[in-house]
Tab-separated table of C-alpha atoms in Angstrom:
chain	number	residue	atom	x	y	z
A	29	MET	CA	6.203	-14.210	-13.187
A	30	ALA	CA	2.922	-12.802	-11.893
A	31	ARG	CA	1.346	-9.971	-13.837
A	32	LYS	CA	0.969	-6.666	-12.062
A	33	CYS	CA	-2.366	-4.965	-11.764
A	34	VAL	CA	-2.776	-1.235	-12.331
A	35	VAL	CA	-4.922	0.695	-9.860
A	36	LYS	CA	-5.831	4.360	-10.204
A	37	VAL	CA	-6.095	6.447	-7.051
A	38	VAL	CA	-7.726	9.848	-6.702
A	39	LEU	CA	-6.043	12.060	-4.101
A	40	SER	CA	-6.763	15.552	-2.847
A	41	LYS	CA	-4.006	18.127	-3.190
A	42	GLU	CA	-3.190	17.695	0.495
A	43	GLN	CA	-2.981	13.894	0.202
A	44	ARG	CA	-0.781	14.174	-2.885
A	45	GLY	CA	1.515	16.531	-1.009
A	46	ILE	CA	1.800	14.082	1.885
A	47	LEU	CA	2.473	11.206	-0.504
A	48	SER	CA	5.137	13.163	-2.364
A	49	GLU	CA	6.865	14.155	0.870
A	50	LEU	CA	6.772	10.593	2.242
A	51	ALA	CA	8.188	9.218	-0.988
A	52	ARG	CA	10.946	11.824	-0.978
A	53	ARG	CA	11.890	11.069	2.642
A	54	LEU	CA	11.854	7.322	2.035
A	55	GLY	CA	13.724	7.622	-1.235
A	56	THR	CA	11.090	5.574	-3.058
A	57	SER	CA	8.572	6.176	-5.812
A	58	GLU	CA	5.056	7.307	-4.972
A	59	SER	CA	3.769	3.920	-6.164
A	60	GLU	CA	6.110	2.033	-3.831
A	61	THR	CA	5.167	4.342	-0.955
A	62	LEU	CA	1.471	3.597	-1.514
A	63	ARG	CA	2.173	-0.164	-1.683
A	64	MET	CA	4.123	-0.041	1.578
A	65	ALA	CA	1.372	1.979	3.279
A	66	LEU	CA	-1.284	-0.486	2.103
A	67	MET	CA	0.668	-3.497	3.350
A	68	ASP	CA	1.422	-1.834	6.705
A	69	TYR	CA	-2.281	-1.057	7.144
A	70	ALA	CA	-3.256	-4.609	6.200
A	71	LYS	CA	-0.799	-5.966	8.802
A	72	GLU	CA	-2.228	-3.614	11.404
A	73	LEU	CA	-5.709	-4.978	10.727
A	74	SER	CA	-4.422	-8.572	10.653
A	75	LEU	CA	-5.671	-8.948	7.087
A	76	MET	CA	-2.445	-10.625	6.025
A	77	LYS	CA	-2.994	-13.557	8.392
A	78	GLU	CA	-6.610	-13.903	7.256
A	79	SER	CA	-5.744	-13.930	3.566
A	80	ILE	CA	-2.926	-16.431	4.090
A	81	HIS	CA	-5.246	-18.770	5.994
A	82	LYS	CA	-7.909	-18.466	3.313
A	83	GLY	CA	-5.366	-19.248	0.610
A	84	THR	CA	-4.175	-22.423	2.362
A	85	GLY	CA	-7.641	-23.624	3.294
A	86	GLN	CA	-7.128	-22.994	7.000
A	87	ALA	CA	-9.481	-20.796	9.002
């Protein structure tokens, strides 16, 4: 099993409020909400395809 990495994030009060509300509406933890937001943003920027191609040696 892969080890998880811990990342600290500094948020303003407004950002923390948004995160808390999103997590509440989604019924997930704040950590899971941040992970989902990161992955959605990466997909939007097509970073997922790039990292997969780099990992398999394709470009």
